[in-house]
mmCIF file of C-alpha atoms in Angstrom:
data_model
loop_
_atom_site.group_PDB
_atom_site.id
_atom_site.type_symbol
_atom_site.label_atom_id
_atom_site.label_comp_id
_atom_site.label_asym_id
_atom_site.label_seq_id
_atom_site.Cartn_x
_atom_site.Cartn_y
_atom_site.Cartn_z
ATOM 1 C CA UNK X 509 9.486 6.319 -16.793
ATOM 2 C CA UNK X 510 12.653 5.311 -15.625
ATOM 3 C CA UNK X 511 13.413 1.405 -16.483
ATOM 4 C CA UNK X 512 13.073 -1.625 -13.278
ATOM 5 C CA UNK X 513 16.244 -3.762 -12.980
ATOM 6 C CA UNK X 514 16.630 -7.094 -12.124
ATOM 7 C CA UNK X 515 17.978 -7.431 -8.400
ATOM 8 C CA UNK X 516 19.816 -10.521 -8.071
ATOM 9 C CA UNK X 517 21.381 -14.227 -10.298
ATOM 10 C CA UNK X 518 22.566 -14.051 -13.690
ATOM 11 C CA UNK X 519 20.571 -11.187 -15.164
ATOM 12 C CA UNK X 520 21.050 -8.773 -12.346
ATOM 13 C CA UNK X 521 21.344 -5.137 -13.740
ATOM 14 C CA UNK X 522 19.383 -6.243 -16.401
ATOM 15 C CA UNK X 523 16.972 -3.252 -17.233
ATOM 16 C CA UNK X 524 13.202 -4.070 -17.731
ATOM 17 C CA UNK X 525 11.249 -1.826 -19.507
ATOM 18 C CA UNK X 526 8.542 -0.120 -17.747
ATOM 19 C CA UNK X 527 5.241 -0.609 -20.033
ATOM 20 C CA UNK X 528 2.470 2.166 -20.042
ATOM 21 C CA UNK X 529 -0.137 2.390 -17.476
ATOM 22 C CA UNK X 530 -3.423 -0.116 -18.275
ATOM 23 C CA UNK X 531 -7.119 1.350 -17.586
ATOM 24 C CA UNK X 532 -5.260 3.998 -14.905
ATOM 25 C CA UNK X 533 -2.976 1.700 -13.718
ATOM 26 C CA UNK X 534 0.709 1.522 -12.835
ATOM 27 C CA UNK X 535 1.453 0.197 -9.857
ATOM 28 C CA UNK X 536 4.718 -1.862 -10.009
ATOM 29 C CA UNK X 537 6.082 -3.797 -6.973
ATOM 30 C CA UNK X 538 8.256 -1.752 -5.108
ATOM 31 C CA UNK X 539 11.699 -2.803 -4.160
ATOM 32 C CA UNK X 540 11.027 -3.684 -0.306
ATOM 33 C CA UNK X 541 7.933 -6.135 -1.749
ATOM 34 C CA UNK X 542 10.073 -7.694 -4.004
ATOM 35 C CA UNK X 543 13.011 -8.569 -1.426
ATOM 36 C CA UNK X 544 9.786 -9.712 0.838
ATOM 37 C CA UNK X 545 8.546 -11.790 -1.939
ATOM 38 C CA UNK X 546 12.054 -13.650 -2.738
ATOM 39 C CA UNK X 547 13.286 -13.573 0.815
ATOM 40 C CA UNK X 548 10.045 -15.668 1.362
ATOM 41 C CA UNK X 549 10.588 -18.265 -1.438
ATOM 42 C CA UNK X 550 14.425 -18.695 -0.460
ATOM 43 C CA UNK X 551 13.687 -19.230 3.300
ATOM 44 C CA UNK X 552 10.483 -21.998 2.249
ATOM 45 C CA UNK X 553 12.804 -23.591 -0.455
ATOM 46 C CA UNK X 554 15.856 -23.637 2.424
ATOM 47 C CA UNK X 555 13.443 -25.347 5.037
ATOM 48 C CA UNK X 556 12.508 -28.265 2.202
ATOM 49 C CA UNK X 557 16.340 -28.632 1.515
ATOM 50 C CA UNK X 558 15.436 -27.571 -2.233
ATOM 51 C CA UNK X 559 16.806 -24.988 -4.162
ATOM 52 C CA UNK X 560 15.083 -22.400 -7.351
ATOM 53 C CA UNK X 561 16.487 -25.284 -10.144
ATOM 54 C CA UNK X 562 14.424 -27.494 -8.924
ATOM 55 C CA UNK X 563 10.874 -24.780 -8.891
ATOM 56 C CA UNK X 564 7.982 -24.535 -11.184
ATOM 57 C CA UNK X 565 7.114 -20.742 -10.806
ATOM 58 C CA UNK X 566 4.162 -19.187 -12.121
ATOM 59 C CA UNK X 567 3.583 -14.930 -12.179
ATOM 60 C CA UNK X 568 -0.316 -15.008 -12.984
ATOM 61 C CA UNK X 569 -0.356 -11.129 -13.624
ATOM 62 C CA UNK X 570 2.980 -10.856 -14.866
ATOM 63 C CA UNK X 571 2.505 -6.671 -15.445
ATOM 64 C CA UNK X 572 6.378 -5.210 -16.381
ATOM 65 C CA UNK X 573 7.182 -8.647 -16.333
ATOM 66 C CA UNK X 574 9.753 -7.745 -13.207
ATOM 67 C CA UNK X 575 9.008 -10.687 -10.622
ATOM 68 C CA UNK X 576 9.256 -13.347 -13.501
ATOM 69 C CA UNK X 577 12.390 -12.041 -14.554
ATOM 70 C CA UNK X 578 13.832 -12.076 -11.179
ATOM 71 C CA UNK X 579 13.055 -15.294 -10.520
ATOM 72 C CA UNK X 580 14.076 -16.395 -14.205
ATOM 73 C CA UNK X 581 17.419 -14.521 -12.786
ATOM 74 C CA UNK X 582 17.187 -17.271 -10.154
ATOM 75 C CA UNK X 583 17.382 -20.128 -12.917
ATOM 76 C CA UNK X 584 14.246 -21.505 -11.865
ATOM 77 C CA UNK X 585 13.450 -24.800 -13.906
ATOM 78 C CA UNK X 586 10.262 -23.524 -15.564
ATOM 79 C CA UNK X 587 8.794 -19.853 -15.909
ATOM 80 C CA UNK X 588 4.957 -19.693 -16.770
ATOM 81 C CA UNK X 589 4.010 -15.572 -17.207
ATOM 82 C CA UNK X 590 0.466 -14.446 -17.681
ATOM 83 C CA UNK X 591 -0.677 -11.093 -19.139
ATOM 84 C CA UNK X 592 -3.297 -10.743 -21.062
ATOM 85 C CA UNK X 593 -3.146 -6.527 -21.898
ATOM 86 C CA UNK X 594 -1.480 -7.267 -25.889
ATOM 87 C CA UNK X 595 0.561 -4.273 -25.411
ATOM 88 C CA UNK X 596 2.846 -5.348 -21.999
ATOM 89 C CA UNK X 597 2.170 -8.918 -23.213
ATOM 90 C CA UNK X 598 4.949 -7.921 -26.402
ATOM 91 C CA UNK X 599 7.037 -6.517 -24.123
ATOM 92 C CA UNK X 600 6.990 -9.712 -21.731
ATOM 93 C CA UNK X 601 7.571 -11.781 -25.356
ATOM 94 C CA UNK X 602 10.496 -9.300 -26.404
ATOM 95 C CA UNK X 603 11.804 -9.635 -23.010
ATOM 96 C CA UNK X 604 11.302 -13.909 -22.891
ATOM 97 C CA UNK X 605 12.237 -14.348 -26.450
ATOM 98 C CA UNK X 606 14.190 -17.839 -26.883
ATOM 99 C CA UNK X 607 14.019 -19.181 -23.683
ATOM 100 C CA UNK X 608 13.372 -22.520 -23.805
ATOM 101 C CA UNK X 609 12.136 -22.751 -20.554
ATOM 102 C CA UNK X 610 10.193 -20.086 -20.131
ATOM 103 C CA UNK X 611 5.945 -20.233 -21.351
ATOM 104 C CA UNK X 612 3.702 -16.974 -21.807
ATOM 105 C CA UNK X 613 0.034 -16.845 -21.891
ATOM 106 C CA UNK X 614 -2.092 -13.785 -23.452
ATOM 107 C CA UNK X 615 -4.941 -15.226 -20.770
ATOM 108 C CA UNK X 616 -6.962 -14.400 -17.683
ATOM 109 C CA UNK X 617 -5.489 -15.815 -15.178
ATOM 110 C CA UNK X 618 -8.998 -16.296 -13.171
ATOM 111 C CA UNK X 619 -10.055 -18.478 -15.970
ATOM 112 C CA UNK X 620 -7.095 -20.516 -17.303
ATOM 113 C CA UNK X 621 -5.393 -20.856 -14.020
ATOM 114 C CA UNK X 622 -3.940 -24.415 -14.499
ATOM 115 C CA UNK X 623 -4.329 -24.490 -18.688
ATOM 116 C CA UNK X 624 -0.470 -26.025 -18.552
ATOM 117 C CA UNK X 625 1.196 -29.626 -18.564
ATOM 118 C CA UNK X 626 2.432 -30.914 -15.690
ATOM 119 C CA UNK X 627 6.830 -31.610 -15.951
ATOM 120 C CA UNK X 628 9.299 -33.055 -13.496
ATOM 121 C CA UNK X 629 9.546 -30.093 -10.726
ATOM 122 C CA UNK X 630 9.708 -30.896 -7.260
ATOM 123 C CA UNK X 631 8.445 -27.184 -6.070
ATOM 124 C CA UNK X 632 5.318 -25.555 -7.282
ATOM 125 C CA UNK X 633 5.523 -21.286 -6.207
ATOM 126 C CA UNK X 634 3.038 -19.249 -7.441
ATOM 127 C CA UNK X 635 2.741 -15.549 -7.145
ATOM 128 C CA UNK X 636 -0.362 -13.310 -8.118
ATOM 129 C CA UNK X 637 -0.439 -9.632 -7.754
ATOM 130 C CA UNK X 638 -3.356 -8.789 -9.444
ATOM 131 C CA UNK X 639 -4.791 -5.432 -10.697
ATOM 132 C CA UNK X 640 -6.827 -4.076 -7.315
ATOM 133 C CA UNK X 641 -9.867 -3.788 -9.101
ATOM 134 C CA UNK X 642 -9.975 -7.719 -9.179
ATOM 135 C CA UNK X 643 -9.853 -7.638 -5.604
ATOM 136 C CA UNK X 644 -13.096 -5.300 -5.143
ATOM 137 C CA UNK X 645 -15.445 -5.741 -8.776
ATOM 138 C CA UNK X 646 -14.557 -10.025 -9.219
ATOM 139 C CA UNK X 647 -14.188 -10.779 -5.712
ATOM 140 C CA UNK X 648 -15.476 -14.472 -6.658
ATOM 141 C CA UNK X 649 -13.455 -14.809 -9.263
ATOM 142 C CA UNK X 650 -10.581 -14.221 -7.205
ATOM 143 C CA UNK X 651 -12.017 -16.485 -4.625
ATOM 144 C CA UNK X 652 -12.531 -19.566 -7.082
ATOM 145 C CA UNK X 653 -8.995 -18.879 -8.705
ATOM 146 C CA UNK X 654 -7.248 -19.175 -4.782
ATOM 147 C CA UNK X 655 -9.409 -22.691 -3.948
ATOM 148 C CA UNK X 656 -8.762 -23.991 -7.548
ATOM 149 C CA UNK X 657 -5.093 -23.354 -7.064
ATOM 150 C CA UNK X 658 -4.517 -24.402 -3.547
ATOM 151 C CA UNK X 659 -6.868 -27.659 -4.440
ATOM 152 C CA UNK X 660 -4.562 -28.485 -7.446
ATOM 153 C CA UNK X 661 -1.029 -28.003 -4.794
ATOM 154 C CA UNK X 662 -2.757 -30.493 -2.294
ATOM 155 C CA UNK X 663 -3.172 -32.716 -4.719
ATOM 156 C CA UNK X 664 0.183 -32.960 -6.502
ATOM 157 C CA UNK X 665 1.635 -33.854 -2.765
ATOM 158 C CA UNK X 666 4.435 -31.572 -3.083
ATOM 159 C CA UNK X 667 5.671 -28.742 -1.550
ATOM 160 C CA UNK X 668 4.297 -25.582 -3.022
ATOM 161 C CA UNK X 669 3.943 -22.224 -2.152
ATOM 162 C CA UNK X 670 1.195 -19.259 -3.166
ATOM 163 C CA UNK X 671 2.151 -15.491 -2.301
ATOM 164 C CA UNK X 672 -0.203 -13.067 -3.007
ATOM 165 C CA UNK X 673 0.193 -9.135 -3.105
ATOM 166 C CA UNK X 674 -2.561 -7.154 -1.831
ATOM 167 C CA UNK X 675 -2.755 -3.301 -1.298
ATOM 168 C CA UNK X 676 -4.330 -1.247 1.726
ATOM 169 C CA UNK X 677 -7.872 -1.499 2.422
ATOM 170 C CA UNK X 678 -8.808 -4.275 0.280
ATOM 171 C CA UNK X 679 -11.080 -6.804 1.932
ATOM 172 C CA UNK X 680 -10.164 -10.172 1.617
ATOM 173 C CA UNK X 681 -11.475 -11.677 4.442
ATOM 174 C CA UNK X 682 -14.413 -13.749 2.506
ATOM 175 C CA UNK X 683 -11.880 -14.397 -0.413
ATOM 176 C CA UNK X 684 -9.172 -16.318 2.034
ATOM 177 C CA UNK X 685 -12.158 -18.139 3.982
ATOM 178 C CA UNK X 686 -11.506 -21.501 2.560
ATOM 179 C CA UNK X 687 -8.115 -21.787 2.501
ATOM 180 C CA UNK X 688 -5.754 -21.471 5.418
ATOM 181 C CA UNK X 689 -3.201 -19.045 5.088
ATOM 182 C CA UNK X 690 -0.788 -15.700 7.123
ATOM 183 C CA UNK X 691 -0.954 -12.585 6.648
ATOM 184 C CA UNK X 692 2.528 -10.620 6.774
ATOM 185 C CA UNK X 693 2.430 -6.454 6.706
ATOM 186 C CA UNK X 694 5.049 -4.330 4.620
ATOM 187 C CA UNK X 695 3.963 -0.868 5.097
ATOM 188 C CA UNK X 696 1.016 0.047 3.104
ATOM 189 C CA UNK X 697 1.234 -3.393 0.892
ATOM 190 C CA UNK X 698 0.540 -7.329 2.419
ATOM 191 C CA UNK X 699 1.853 -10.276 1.505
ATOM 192 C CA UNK X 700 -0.494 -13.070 1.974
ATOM 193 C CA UNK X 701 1.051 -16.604 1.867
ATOM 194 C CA UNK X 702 -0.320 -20.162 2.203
ATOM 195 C CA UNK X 703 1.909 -23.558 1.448
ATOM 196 C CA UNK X 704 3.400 -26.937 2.328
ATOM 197 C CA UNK X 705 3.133 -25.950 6.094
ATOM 198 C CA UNK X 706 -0.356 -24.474 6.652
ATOM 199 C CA UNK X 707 -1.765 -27.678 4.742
ATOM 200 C CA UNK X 708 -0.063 -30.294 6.966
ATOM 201 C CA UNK X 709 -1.002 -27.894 10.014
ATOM 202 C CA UNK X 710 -4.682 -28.092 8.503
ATOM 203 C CA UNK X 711 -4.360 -32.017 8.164
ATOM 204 C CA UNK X 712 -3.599 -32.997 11.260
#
């Protein structure tokens, strides 16, 4: 298969190898949901007068490894990358190698979600795009994961933003119950996104 390529900052053009397919699956973020998925982040980071330096980003099922990279591109100030299939895992640490700045984790992300230190960034994004059989066979899981995570942003009283890919006809109605959130439509794919706003909307 033909190699992804970094959109955008100071690796754009860069090529990304495309791993092989895991239990059936290869579904990689096409390039509308990526320019979705940054134009997002740059219009939340814009409103808080903050830019990607300043960002702790976290890919929580990193795949091909193409979202971190873009927003490694970006020169975000830290990159945390889960994976835990060993074989696109090497190809995320081939990819990674020697950046100081940039953490991997061979983990499920459902169950070490927040297994990393705390540093000095003013932004917490996190993205998850995981594979769709998480959305339908560990539904609680998934559930558990979102509250965890939008618990831990709450608490750190800064702004933060979670974007989450989900394909056609996956429920996640019961999933999103507990935490407040929008739903935006690209085609066949969604985009579902909760942050600084919806939780001083849900304050008040």
């Amino acid at each position: 298969m033909k190699g992804l390529r970094v959109s955008q900052g100071k690796w754009k053009g860069k090529e990304i190898p495309s791993p092989p397919d895991v239990s059936g699956h290869l579904n990689f973020t096409n390039s509308l949901m990526k320019k979705a998925i940054f134009s997002l982040m740059d219009s939340r980071l814009l409103s808080w007068g903050l830019s990607f330096e300043s960002v702790l980003f976290c890919d929580y099922f990193s795949g091909s490894g193409q979202i971190s990279a873009e927003a490694y591109s970006l020169s975000v100030k830290r990159l945390l990358t889960y994976e835990l299939d060993q074989t696109r895992f090497r190809q995320l640490h081939s990819l990674f190698r020697g950046l100081t700045n940039v953490q991997l984790f061979r983990k499920d992300a459902t169950k070490h979600t927040l297994k990393w230190e705390l540093g000095e960034e003013e932004v917490y994004i996190f993205y998850l795009d995981p594979p769709y059989t998480y959305w339908s066979e560990t539904p609680v899981r998934m559930k558990e994961m979102l509250e965890q995570l939008y618990n831990f942003c709450i608490s750190t009283k800064k702004p933060f933003l979670i974007l989450c890919q989900i394909p056609e006809r996956q429920a996640i109605d019961k999933i999103w119950a507990s935490v407040p959130h929008k739903v935006r439509e690209y085609g066949s794919h969604s985009i579902i996104e909760t942050g600084y706003e919806n939780a001083e909307i849900t304050s008040r």
